[in-house]
PDB file of C-alpha atoms in Angstrom:
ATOM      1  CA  UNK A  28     -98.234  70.232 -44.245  1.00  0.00           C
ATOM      2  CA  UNK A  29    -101.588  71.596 -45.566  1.00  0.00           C
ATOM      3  CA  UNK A  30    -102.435  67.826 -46.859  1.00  0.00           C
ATOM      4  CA  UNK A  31    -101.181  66.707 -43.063  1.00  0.00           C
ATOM      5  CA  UNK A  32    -103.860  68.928 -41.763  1.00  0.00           C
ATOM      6  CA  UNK A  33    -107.060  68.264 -44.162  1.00  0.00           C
ATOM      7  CA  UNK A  34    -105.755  64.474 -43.515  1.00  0.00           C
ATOM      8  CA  UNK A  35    -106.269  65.134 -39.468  1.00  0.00           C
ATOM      9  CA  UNK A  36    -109.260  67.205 -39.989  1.00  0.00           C
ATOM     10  CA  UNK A  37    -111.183  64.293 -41.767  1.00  0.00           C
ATOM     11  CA  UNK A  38    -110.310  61.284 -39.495  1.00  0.00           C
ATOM     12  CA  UNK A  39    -111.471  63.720 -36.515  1.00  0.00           C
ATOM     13  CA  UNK A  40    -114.858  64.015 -37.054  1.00  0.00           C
ATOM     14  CA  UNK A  41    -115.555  60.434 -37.412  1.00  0.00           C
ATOM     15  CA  UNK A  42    -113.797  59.174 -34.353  1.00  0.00           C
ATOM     16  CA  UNK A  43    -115.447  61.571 -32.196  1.00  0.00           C
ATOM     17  CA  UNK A  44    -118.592  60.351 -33.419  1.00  0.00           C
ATOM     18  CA  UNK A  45    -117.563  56.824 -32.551  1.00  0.00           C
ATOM     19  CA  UNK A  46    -116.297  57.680 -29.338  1.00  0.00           C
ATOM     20  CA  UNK A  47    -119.479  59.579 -28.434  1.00  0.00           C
ATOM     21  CA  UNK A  48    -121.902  56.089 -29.909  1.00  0.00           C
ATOM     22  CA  UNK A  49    -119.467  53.663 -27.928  1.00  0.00           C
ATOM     23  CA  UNK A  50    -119.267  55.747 -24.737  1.00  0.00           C
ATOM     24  CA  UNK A  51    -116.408  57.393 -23.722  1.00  0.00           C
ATOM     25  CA  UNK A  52    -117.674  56.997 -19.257  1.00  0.00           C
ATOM     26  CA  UNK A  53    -118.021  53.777 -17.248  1.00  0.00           C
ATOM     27  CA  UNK A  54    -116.122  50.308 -16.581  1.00  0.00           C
ATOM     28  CA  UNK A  55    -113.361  49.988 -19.299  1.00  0.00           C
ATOM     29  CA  UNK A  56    -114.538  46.115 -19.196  1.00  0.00           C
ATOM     30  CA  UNK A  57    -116.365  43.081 -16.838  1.00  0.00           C
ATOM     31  CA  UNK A  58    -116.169  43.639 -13.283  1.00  0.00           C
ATOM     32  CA  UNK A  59    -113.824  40.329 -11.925  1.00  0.00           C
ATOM     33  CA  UNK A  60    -115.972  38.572  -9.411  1.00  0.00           C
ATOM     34  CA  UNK A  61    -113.681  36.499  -6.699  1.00  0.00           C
ATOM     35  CA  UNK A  62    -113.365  32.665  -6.482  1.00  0.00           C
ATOM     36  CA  UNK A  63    -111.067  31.936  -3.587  1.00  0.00           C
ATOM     37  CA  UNK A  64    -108.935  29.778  -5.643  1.00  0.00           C
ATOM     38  CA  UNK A  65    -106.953  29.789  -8.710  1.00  0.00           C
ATOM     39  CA  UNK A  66    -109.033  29.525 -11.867  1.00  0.00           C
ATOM     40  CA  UNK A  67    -112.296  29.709 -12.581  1.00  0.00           C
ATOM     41  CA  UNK A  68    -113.962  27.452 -10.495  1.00  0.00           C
ATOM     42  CA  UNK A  69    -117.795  26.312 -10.309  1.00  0.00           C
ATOM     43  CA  UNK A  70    -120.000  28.686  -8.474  1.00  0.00           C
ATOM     44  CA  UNK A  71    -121.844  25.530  -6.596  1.00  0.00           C
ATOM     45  CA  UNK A  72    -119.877  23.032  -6.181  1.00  0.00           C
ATOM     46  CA  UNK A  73    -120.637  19.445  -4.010  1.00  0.00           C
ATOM     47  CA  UNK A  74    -118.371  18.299  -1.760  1.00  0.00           C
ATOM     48  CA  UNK A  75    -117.355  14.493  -1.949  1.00  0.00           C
ATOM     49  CA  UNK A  76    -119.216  13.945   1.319  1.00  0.00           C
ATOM     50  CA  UNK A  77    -122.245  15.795   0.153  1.00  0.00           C
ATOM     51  CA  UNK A  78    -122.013  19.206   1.477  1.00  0.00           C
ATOM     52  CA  UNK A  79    -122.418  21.932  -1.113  1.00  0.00           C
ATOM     53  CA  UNK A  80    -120.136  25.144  -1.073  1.00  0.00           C
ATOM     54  CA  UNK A  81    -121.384  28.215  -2.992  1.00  0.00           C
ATOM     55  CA  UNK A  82    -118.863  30.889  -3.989  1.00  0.00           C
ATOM     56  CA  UNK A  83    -120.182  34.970  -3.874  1.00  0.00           C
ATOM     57  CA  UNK A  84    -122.719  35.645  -7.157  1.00  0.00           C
ATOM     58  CA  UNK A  85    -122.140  37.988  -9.740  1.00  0.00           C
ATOM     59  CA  UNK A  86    -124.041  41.118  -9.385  1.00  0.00           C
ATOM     60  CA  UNK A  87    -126.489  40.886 -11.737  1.00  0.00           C
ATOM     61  CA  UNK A  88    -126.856  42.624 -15.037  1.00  0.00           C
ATOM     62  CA  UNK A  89    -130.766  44.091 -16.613  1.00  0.00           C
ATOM     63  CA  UNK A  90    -129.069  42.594 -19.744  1.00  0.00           C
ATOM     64  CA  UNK A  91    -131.886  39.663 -20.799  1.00  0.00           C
ATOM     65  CA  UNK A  92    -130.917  36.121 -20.432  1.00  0.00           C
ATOM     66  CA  UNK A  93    -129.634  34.459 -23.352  1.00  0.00           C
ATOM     67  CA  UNK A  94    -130.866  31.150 -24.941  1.00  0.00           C
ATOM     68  CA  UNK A  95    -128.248  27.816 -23.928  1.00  0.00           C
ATOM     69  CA  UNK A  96    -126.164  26.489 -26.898  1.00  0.00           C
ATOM     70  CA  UNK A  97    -125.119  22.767 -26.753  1.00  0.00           C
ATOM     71  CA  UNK A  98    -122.118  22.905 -25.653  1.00  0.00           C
ATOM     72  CA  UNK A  99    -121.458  26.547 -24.539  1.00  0.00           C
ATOM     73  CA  UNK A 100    -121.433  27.286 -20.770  1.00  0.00           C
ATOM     74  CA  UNK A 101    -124.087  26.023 -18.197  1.00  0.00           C
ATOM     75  CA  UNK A 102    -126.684  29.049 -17.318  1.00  0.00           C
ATOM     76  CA  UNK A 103    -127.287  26.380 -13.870  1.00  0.00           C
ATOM     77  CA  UNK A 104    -124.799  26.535 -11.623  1.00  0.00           C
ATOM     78  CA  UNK A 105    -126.152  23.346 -10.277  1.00  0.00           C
ATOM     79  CA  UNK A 106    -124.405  21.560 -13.515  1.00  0.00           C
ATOM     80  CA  UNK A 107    -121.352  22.952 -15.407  1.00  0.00           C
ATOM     81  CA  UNK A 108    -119.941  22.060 -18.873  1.00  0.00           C
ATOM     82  CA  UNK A 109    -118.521  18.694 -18.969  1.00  0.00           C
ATOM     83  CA  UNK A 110    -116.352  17.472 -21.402  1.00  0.00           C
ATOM     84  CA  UNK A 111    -116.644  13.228 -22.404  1.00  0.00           C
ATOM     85  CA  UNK A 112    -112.894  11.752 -21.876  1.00  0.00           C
ATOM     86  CA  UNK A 113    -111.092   8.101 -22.112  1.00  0.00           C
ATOM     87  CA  UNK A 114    -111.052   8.294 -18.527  1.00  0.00           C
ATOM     88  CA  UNK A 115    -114.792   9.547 -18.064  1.00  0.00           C
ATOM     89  CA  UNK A 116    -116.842  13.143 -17.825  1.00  0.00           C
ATOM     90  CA  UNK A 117    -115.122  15.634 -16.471  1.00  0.00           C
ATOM     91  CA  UNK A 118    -116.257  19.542 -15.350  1.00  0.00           C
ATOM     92  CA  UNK A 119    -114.553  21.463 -17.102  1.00  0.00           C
ATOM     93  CA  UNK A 120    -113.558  24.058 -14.158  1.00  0.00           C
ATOM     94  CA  UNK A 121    -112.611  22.933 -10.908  1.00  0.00           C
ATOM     95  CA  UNK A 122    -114.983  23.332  -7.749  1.00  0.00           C
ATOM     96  CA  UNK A 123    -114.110  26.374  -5.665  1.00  0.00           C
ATOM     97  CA  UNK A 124    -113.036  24.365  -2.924  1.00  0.00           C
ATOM     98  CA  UNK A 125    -110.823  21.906  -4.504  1.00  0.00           C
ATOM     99  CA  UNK A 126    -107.370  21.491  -2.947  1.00  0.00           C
ATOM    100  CA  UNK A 127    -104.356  24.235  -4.586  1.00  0.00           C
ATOM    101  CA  UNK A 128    -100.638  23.396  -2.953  1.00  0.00           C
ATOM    102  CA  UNK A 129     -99.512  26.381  -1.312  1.00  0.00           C
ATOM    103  CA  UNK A 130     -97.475  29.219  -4.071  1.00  0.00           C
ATOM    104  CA  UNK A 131     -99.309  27.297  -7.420  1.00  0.00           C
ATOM    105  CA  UNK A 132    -100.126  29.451 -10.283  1.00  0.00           C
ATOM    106  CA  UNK A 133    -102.471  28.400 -12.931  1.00  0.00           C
ATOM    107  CA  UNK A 134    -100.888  26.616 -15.812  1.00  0.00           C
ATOM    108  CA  UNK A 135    -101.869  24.652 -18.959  1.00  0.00           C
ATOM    109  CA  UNK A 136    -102.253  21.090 -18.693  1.00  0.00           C
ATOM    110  CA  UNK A 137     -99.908  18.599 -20.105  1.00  0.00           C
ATOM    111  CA  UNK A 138    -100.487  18.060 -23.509  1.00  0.00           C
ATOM    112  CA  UNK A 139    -100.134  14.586 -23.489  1.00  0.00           C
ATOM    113  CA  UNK A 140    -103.284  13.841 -20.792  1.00  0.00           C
ATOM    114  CA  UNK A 141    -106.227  15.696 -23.152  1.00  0.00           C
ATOM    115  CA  UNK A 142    -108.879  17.399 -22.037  1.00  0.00           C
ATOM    116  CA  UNK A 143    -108.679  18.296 -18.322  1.00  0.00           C
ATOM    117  CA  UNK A 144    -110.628  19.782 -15.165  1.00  0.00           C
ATOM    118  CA  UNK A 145    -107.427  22.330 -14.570  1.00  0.00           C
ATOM    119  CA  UNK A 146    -103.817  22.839 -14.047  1.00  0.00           C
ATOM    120  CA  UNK A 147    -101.198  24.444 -11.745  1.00  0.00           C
ATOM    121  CA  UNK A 148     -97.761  24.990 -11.524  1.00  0.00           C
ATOM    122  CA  UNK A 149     -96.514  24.042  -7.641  1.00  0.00           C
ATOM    123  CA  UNK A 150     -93.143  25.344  -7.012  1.00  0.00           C
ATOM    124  CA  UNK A 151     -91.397  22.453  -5.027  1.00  0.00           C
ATOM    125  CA  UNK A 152     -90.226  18.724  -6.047  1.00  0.00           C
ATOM    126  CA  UNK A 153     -92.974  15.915  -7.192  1.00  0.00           C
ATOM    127  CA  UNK A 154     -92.627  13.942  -3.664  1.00  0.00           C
ATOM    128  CA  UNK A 155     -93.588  16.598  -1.695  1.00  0.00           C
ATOM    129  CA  UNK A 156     -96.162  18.269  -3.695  1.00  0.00           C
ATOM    130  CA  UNK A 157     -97.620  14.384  -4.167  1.00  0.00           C
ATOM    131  CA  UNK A 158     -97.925  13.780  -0.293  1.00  0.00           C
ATOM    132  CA  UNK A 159     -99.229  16.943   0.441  1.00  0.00           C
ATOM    133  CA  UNK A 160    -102.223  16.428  -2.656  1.00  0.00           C
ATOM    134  CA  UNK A 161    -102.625  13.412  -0.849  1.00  0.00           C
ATOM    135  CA  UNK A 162    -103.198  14.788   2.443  1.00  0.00           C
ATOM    136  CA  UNK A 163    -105.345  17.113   1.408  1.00  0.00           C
ATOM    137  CA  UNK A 164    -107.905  15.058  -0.601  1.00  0.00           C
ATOM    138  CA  UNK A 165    -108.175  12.486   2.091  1.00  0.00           C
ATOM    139  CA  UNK A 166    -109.619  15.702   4.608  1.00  0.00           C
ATOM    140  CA  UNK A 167    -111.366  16.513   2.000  1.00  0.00           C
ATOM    141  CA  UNK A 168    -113.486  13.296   2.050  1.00  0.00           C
ATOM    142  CA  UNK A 169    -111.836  11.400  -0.121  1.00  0.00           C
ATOM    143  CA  UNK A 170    -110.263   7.937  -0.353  1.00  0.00           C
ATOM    144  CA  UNK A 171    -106.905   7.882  -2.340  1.00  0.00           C
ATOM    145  CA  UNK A 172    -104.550   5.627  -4.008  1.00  0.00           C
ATOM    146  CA  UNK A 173    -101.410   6.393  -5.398  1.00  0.00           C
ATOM    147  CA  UNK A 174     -99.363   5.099  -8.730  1.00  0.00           C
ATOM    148  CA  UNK A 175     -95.724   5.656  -9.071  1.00  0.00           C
ATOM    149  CA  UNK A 176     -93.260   7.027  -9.331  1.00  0.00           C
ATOM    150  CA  UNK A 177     -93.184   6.309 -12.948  1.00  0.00           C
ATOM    151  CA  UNK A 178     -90.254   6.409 -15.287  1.00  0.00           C
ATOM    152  CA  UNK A 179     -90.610  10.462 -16.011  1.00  0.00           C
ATOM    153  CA  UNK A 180     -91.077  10.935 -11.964  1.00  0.00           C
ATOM    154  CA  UNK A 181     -94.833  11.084 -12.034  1.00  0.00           C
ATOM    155  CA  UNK A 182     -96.816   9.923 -10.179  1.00  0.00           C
ATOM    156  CA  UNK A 183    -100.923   9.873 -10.014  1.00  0.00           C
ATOM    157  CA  UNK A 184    -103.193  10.219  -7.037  1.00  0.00           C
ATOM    158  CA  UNK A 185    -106.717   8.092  -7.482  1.00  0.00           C
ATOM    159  CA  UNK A 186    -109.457   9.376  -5.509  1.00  0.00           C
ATOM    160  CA  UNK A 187    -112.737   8.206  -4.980  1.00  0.00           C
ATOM    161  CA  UNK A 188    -115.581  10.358  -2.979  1.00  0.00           C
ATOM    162  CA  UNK A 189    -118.959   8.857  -0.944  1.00  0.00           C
ATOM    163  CA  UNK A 190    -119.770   7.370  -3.915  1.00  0.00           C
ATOM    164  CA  UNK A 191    -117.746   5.118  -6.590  1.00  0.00           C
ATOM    165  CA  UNK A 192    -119.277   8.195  -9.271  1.00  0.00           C
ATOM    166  CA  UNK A 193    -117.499  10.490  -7.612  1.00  0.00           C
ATOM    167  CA  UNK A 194    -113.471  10.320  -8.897  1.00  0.00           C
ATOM    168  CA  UNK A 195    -111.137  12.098  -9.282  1.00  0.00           C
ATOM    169  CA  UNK A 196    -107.481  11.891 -11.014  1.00  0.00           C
ATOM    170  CA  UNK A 197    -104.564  14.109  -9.810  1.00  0.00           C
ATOM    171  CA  UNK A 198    -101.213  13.944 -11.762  1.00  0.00           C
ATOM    172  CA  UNK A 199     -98.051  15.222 -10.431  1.00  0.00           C
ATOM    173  CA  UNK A 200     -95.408  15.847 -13.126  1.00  0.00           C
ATOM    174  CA  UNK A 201     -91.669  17.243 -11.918  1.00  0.00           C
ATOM    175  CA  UNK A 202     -90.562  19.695 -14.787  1.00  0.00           C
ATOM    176  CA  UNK A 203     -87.271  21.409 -14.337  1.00  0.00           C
ATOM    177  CA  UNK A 204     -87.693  23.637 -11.327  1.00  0.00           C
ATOM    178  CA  UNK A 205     -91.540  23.467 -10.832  1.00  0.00           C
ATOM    179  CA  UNK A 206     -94.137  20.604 -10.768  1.00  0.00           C
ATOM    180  CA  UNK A 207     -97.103  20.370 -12.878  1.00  0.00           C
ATOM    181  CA  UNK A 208    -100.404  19.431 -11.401  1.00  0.00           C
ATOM    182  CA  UNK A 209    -103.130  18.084 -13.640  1.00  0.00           C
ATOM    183  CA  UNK A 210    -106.468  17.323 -12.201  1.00  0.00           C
ATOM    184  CA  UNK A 211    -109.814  15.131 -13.920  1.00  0.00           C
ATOM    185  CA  UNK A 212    -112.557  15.994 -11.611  1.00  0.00           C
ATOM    186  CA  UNK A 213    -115.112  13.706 -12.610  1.00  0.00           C
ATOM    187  CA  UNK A 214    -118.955  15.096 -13.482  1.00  0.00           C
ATOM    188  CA  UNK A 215    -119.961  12.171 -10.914  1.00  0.00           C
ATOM    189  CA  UNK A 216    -118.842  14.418  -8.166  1.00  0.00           C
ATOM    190  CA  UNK A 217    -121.773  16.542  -8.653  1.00  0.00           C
ATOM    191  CA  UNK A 218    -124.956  14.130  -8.346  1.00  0.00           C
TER     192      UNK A 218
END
């Protein structure tokens, strides 16, 4: 019991002197800033048309800025992080204003399609979650084409904004009792 209590005694001194050098007041961590869409979307974000659509900013921090690395995230909201594919550059967050079928939840993209812009999970059957993507793109300014079904139930929605740069692939996977939707917004989107 005694050792119990010298035991106690000596961890108790130094955790109050970490809790009193990390802070014991204040936020427990970030603040979460809202997008308006699942995800973490791009804070500027061009329409296919041209427009531009800028989501809320961060309150700002008197932390200094911090040097780019190659690679790491863009400090200009004018141009995300891209990622080089098969199919082409792609951001590698949706815009804020891109098209989410009603009820999705964000999901992980299909292994099989590498890198992509970002995923949901749409809770009704591939037909109807593929006609209403393709509603939706075409008011939002973009020309579509659609592939399939294929021989999984697939299909994939081809769209193309004011300009041939601007693409973007949509595909719509049925799983057993949801749909997966995979999107490849391409980096062309933003000039």
């Amino acid at each position: 019991m005694r050792a119990r209590m010298a035991l106690a005694s000596s961890l108790l001194l130094p955790l109050a002197a970490l809790l009193v050098a990390c802070g014991t007041t204040g936020s427990a961590g970030p603040t979460p800033v809202p997008t308006g869409a699942v995800g973490s979307p791009l804070e500027s974000s061009p329409s296919p048309t041209g427009g531009t659509v800028t989501s809320p900013s961060p309150a700002t921090s008197g932390s200094p800025a911090l040097t780019p690395v190659p690679g790491g995230p863009s400090t200009s909201p004018d141009r995300p992080t891209t990622t080089q594919t098969e199919w082409g550059e792609i951001v590698d967050q949706l815009p804020i204003d891109f098209p989410v079928f009603p009820g999705s939840h964000e999901a992980t993209g299909d292994p099989t399609q590498g890198p992509i812009s970002g995923a949901f999970s749409a809770p009704s059957d591939g037909l109807t979650v593929t006609q209403w993507y393709e509603g939706a793109l075409e008011q939002a300014g973009f020309s579509t084409a659609v592939s399939g079904p294929f021989e999984d139930g697939s299909t994939v929605i081809d769209s193309v904004g004011a300009t041939t740069a601007c693409r973007v692939q949509t595909t719509i996977r049925p799983l057993s009792g949801t749909t997966l939707v995979s999107v490849r917004y391409g980096a062309g989107c933003l000039d």
